[in-house]
mmCIF file of C-alpha atoms in Angstrom:
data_model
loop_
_atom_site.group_PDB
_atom_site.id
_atom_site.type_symbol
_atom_site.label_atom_id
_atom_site.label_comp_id
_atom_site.label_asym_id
_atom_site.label_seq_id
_atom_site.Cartn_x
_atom_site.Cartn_y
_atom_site.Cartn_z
ATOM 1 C CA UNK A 109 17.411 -0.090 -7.312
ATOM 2 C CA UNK A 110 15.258 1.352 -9.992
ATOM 3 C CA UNK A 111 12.164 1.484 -7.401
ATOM 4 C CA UNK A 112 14.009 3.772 -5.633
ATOM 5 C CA UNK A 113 15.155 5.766 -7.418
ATOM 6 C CA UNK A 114 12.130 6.820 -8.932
ATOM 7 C CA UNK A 115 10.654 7.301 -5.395
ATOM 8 C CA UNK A 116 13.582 9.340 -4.328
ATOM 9 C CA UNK A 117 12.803 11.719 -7.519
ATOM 10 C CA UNK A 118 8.952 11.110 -6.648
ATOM 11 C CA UNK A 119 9.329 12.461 -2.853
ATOM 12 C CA UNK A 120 7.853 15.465 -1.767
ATOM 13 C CA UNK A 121 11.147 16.623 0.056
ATOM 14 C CA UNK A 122 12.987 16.255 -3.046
ATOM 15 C CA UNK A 123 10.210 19.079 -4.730
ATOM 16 C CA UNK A 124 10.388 20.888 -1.982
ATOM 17 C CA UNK A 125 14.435 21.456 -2.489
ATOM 18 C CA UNK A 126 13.851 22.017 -6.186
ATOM 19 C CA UNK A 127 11.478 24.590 -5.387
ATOM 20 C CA UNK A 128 13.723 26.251 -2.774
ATOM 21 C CA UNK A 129 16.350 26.869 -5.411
ATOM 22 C CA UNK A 130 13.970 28.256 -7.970
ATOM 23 C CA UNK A 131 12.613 30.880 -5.312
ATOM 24 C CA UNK A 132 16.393 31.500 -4.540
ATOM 25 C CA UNK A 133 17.225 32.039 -8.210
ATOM 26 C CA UNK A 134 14.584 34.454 -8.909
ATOM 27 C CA UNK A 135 15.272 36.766 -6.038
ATOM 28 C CA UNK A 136 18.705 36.999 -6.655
ATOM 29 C CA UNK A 137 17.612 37.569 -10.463
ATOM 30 C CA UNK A 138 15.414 40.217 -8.992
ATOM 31 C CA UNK A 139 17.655 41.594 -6.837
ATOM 32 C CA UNK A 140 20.612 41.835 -9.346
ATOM 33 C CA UNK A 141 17.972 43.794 -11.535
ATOM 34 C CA UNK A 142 17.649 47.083 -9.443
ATOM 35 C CA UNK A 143 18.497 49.711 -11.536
ATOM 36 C CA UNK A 144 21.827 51.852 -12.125
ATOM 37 C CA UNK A 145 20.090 54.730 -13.666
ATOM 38 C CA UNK A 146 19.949 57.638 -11.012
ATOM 39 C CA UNK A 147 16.839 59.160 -12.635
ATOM 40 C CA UNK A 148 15.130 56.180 -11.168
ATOM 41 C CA UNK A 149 16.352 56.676 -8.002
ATOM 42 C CA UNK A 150 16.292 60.559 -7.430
ATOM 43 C CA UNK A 151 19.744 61.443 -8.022
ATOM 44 C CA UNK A 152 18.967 64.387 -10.277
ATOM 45 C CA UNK A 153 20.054 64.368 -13.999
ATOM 46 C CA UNK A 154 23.149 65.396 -15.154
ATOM 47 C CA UNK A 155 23.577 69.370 -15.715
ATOM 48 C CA UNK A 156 23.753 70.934 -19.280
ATOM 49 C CA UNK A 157 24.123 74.624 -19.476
ATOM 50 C CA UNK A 158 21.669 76.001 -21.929
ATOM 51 C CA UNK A 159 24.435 78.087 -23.454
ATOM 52 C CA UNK A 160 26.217 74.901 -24.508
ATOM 53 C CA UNK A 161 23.132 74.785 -27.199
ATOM 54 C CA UNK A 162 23.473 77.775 -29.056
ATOM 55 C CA UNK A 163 27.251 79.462 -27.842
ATOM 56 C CA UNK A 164 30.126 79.334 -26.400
ATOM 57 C CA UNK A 165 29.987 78.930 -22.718
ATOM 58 C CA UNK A 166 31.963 81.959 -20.638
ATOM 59 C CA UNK A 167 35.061 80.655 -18.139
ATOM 60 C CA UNK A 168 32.857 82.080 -15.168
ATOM 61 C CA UNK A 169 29.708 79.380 -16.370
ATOM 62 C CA UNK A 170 32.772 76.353 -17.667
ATOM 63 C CA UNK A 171 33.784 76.432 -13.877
ATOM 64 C CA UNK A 172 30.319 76.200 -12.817
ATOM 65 C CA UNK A 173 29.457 73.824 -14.794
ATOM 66 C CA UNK A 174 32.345 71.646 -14.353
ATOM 67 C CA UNK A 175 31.371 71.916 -10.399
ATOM 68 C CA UNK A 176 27.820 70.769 -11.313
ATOM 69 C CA UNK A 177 29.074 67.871 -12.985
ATOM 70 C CA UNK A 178 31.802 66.800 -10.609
ATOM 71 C CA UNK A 179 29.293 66.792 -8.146
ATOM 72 C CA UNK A 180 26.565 65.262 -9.716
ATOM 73 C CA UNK A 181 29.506 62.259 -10.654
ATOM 74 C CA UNK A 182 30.220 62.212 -6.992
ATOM 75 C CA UNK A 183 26.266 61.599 -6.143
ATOM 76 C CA UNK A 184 26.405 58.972 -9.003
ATOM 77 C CA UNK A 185 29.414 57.264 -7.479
ATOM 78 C CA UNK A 186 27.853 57.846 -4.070
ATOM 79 C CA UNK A 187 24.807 56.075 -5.402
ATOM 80 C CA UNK A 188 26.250 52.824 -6.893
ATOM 81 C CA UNK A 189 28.613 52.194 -3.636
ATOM 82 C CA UNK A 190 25.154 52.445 -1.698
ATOM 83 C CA UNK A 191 23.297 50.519 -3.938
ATOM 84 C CA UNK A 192 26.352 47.461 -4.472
ATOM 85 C CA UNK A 193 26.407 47.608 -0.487
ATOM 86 C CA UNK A 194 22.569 47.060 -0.721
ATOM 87 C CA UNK A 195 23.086 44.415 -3.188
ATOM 88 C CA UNK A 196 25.519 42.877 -1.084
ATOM 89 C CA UNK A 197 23.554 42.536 2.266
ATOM 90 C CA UNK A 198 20.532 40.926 0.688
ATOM 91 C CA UNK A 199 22.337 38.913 -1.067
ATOM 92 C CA UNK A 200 23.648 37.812 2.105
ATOM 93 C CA UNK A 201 20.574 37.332 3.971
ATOM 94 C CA UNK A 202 18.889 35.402 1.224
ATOM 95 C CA UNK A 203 21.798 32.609 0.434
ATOM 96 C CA UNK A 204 22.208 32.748 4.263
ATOM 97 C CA UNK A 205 18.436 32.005 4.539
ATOM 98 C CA UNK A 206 18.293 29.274 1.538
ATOM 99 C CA UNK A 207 21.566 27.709 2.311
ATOM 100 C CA UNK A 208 19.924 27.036 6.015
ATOM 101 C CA UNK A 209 16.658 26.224 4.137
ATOM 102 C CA UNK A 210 17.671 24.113 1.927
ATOM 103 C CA UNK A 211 20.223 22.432 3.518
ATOM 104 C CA UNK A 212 17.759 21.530 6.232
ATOM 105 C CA UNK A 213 15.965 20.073 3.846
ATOM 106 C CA UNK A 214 18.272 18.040 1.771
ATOM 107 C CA UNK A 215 19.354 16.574 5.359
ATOM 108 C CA UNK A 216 15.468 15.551 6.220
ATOM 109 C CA UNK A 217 15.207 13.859 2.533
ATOM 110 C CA UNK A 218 18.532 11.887 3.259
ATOM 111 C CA UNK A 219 18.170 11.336 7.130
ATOM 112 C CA UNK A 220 15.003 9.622 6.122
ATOM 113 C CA UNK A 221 16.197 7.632 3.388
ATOM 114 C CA UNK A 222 18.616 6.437 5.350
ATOM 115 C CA UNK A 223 15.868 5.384 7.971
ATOM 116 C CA UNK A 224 14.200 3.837 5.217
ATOM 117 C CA UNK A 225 17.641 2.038 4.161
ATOM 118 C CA UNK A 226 17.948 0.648 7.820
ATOM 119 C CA UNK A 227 15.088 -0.061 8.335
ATOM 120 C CA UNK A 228 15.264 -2.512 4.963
ATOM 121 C CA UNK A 229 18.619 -4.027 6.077
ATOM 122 C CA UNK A 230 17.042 -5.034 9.184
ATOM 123 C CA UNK A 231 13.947 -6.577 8.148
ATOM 124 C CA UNK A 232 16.190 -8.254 5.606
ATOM 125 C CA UNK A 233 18.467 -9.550 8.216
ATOM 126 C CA UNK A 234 15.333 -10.556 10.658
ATOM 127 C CA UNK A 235 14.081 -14.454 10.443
ATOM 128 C CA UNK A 236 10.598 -14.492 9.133
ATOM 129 C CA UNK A 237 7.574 -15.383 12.109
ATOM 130 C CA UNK A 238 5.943 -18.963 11.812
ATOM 131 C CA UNK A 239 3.244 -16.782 10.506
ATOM 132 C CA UNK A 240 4.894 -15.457 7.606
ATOM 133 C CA UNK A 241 6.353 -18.477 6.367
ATOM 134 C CA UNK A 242 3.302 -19.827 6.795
ATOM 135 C CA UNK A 243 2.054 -17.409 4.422
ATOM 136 C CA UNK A 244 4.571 -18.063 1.512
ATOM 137 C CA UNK A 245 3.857 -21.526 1.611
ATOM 138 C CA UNK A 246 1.719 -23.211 -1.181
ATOM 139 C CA UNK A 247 -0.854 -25.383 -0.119
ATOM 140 C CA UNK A 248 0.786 -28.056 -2.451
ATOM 141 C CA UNK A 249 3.868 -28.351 -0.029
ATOM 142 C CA UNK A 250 1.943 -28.663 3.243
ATOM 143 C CA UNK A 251 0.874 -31.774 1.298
ATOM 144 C CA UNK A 252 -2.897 -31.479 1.703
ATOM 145 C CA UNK A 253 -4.831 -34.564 1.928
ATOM 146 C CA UNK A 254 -6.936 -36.260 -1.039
ATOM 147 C CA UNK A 255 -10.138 -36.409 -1.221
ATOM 148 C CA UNK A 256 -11.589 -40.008 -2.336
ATOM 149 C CA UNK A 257 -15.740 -39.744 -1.535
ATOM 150 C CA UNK A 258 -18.409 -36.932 -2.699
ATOM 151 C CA UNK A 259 -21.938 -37.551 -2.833
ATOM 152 C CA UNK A 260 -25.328 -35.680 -5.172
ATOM 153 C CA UNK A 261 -28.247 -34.190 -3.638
ATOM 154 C CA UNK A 262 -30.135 -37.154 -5.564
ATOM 155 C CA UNK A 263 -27.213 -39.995 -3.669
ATOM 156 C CA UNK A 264 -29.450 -42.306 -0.671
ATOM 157 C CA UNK A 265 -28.062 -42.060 2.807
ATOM 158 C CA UNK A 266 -27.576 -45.720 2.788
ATOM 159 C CA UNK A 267 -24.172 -45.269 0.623
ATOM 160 C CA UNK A 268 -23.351 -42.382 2.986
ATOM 161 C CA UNK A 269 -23.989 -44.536 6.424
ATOM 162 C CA UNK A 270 -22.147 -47.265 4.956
ATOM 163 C CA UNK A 271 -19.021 -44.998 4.162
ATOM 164 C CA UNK A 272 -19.177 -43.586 7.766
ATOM 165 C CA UNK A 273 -19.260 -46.191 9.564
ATOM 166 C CA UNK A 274 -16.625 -48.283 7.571
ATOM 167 C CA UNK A 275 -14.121 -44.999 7.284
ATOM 168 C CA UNK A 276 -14.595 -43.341 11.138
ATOM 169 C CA UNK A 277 -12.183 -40.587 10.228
ATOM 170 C CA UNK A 278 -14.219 -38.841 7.917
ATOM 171 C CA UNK A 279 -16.211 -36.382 9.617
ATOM 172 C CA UNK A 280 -17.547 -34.102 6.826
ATOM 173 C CA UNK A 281 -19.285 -34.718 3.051
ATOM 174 C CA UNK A 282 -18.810 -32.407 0.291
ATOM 175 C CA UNK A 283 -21.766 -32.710 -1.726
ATOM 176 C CA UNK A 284 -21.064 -31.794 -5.508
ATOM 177 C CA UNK A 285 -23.291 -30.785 -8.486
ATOM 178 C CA UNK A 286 -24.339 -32.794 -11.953
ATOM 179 C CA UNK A 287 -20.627 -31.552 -12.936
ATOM 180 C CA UNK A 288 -19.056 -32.598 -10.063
ATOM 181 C CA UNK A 289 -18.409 -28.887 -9.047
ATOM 182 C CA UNK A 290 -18.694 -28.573 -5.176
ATOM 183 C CA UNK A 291 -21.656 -27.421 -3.729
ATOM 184 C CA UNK A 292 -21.988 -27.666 -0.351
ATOM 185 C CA UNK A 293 -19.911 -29.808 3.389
ATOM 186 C CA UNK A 294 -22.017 -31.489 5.320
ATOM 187 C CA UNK A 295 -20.528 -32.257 8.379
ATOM 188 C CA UNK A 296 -21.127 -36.175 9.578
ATOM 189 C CA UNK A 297 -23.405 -35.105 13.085
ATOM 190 C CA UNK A 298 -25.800 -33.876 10.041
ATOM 191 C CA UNK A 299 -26.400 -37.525 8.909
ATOM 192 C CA UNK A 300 -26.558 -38.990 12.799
ATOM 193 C CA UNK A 301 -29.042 -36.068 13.542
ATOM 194 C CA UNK A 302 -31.240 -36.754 10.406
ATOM 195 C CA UNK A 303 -31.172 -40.658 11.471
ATOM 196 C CA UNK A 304 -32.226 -40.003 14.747
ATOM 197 C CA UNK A 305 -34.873 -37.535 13.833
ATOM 198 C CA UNK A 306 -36.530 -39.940 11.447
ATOM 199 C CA UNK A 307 -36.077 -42.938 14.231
ATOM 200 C CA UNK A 308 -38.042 -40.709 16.212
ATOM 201 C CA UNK A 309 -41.155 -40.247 13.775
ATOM 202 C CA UNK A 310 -40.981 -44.442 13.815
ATOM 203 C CA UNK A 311 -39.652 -44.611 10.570
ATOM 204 C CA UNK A 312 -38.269 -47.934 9.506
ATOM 205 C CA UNK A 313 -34.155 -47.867 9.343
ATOM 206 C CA UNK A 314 -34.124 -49.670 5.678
ATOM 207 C CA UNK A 315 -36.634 -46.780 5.124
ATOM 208 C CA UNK A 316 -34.209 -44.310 6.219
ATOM 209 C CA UNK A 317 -31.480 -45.695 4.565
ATOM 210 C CA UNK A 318 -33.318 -45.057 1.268
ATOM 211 C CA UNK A 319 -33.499 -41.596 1.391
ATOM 212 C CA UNK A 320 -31.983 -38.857 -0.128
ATOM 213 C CA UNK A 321 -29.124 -36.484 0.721
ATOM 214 C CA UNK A 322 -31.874 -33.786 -0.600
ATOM 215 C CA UNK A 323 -34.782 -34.926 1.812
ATOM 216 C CA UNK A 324 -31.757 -34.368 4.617
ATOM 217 C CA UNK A 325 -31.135 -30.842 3.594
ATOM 218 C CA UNK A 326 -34.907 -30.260 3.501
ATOM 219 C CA UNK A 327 -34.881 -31.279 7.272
ATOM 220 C CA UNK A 328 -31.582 -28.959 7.849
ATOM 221 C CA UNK A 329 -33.696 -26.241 6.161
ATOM 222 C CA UNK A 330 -35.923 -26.333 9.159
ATOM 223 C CA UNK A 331 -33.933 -26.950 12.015
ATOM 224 C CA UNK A 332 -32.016 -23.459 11.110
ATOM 225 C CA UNK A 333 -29.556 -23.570 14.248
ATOM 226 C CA UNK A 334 -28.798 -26.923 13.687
ATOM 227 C CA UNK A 335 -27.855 -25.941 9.996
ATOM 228 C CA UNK A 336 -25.365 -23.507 10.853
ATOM 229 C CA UNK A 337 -23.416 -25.861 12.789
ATOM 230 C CA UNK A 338 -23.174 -28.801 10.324
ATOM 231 C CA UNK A 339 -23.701 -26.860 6.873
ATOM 232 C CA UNK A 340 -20.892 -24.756 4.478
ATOM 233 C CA UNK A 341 -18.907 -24.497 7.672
ATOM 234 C CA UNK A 342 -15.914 -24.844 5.381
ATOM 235 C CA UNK A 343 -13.721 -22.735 3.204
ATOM 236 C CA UNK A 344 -12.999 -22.767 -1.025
ATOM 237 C CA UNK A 345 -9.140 -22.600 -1.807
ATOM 238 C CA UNK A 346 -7.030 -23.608 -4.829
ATOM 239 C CA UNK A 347 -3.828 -24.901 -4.599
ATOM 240 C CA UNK A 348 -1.541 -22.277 -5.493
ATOM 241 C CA UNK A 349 -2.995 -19.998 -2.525
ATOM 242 C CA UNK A 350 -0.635 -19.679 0.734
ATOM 243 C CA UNK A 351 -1.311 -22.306 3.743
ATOM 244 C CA UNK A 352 -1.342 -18.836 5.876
ATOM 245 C CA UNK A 353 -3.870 -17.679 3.594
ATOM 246 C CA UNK A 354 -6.101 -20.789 3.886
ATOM 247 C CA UNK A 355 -5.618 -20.771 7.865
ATOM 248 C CA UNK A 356 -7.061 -16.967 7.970
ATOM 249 C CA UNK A 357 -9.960 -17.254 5.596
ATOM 250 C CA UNK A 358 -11.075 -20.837 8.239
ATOM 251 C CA UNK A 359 -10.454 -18.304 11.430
ATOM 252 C CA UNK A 360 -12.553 -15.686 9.575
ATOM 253 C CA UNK A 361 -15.723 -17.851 8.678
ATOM 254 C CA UNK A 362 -14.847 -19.909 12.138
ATOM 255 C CA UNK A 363 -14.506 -23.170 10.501
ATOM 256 C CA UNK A 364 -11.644 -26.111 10.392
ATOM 257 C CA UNK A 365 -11.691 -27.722 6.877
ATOM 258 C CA UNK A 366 -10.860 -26.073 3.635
ATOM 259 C CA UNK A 367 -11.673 -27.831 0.822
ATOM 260 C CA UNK A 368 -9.001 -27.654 -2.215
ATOM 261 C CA UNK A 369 -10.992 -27.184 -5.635
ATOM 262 C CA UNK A 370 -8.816 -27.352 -9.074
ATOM 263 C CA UNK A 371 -9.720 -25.157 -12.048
ATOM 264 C CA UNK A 372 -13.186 -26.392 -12.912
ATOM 265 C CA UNK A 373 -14.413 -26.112 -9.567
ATOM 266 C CA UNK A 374 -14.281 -29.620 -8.278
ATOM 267 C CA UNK A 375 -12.705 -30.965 -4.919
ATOM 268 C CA UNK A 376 -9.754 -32.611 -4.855
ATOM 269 C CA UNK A 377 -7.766 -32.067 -1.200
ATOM 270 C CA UNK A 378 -8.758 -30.632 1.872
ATOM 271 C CA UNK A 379 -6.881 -28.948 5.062
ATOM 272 C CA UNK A 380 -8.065 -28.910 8.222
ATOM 273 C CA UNK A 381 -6.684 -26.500 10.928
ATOM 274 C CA UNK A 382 -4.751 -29.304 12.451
ATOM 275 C CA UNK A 383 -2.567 -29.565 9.175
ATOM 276 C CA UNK A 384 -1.853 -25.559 9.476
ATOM 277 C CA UNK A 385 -0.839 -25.925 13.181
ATOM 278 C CA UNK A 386 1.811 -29.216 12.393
ATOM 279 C CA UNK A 387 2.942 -26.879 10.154
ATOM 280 C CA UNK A 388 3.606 -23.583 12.734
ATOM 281 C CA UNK A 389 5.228 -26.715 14.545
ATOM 282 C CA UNK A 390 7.773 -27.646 12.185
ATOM 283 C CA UNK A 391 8.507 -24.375 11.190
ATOM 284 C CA UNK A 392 8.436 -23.078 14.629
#
């Protein structure tokens, strides 16, 4: 409620009425202002006999002098009636004017508020898309799924072939630092690719087996199309980010795996794009 208020007193149609009303006070201020006095306005002065200054003024110059003055009272009086009339037709016109002006505006300012009201109530009363439930979800209540293996650039492939071939559902390897802090995903057609490679150049399989995850990135190095496919196709997220959020950064980079790291940077879940779609399900 406070919200809007303040950006009811911050619109510009609100300003606009103030400053409607402060033009209309002025004018009318100016217009009330016009002066009375008729030597301003070319009604003559008021006639005084130069006799009256040193003597006694003669019946014969008291008549005509009284005429003078009764006329120049008329011309007065003549004056002001004009001039209120004046006064009153402008008056007129201008509230006339301002009462349209403003009024038109007030009604804009409120018509449009009470767009904006509507417009609230409905979206309020609409059910949220798949989508954007999807994106107030935590990645903590999809749950994502743990993960139980990383390797070192300085780990043998022989602990890596081993774990692939006795757990067939992992596909991809995050490879961490000293600190455990991820590094890198290999994906698992890396590893087949590097064994097959190496089989090629006659290399013994116990010899293969005894190499490093490092010598296998040096090989990735080279084979640079290969290397986009199978390396960092994956995504960094925390758990406290949205599922929707997760799902949009994968779609961005065009991967299917984002790996869940905790404070200091290590892995701890992942979710795949298959987890975000049984999700669009259920909540579909």
């Amino acid at each position: 409620m406070r919200e809007k208020e303040i950006r009811s007193w911050r619109a510009p149609e609100f300003w606009l009425v103030v400053v409607m009303l402060l033009v209309l006070t002025a004018l009318v201020f100016i217009v009330l202002w016009m002066p009375f006095d008729s030597s301003e306005t070319g009604v003559g002065t008021m006639p005084t006999p130069e006799k009256l200054k040193t003597e006694d003024l003669e019946t014969e110059d008291l008549l005509k002098y009284n005429e003078d003055l009764l006329e120049y009272n008329k011309s007065i009086f003549e004056y002001n009636k004009d001039l209120l009339e004046y006064r009153k037709t402008i008056l007129t016109v201008i509230v006339t004017a301002f009462g349209a002006w403003v009024g038109a505006g007030a009604a804009y300012f409120f018509s449009r508020e009470n767009v904006r009201e509507t417009a609230e109530s409905m979206l309020k009363m609409r059910e949220p898309t798949p989508r954007e439930i999807l994106l107030k979800t935590p990645i903590r209540e999809i749950p994502p799924r743990e993960i139980r293996w990383t390797v070192k650039v300085t780990d043998t492939l022989e602990g890596v072939l081993e774990k692939l071939k006795a757990v067939p559902t992992y596909w991809f390897i995050p490879v961490v630092d000293d600190k455990g802090r991820l590094d890198t995903v290999i994906e698992e057609e890396a590893v087949w690719r590097f064994v097959d490679k190496e089989s090629e150049n006659k290399t013994p399989y116990e010899e293969i087996k005894k190499k490093k995850i490092s010598d296998m990135l040096a090989y990735l190095d080279m084979e640079k199309k290969l290397k986009k496919k199978v390396i960092d196709k994956f995504v960094s997220v925390t758990m406290d980010e949205s599922a929707g959020h997760a799902n949009e950064l994968m779609q961005k980079k065009d991967c299917s795996v984002a790996i869940v790291v905790n404070e200091k940077g290590k892995p701890t879940h992942f979710l795949t794009t298959g987890d975000v779609r049984e999700v669009l399900l259920r909540v579909g």
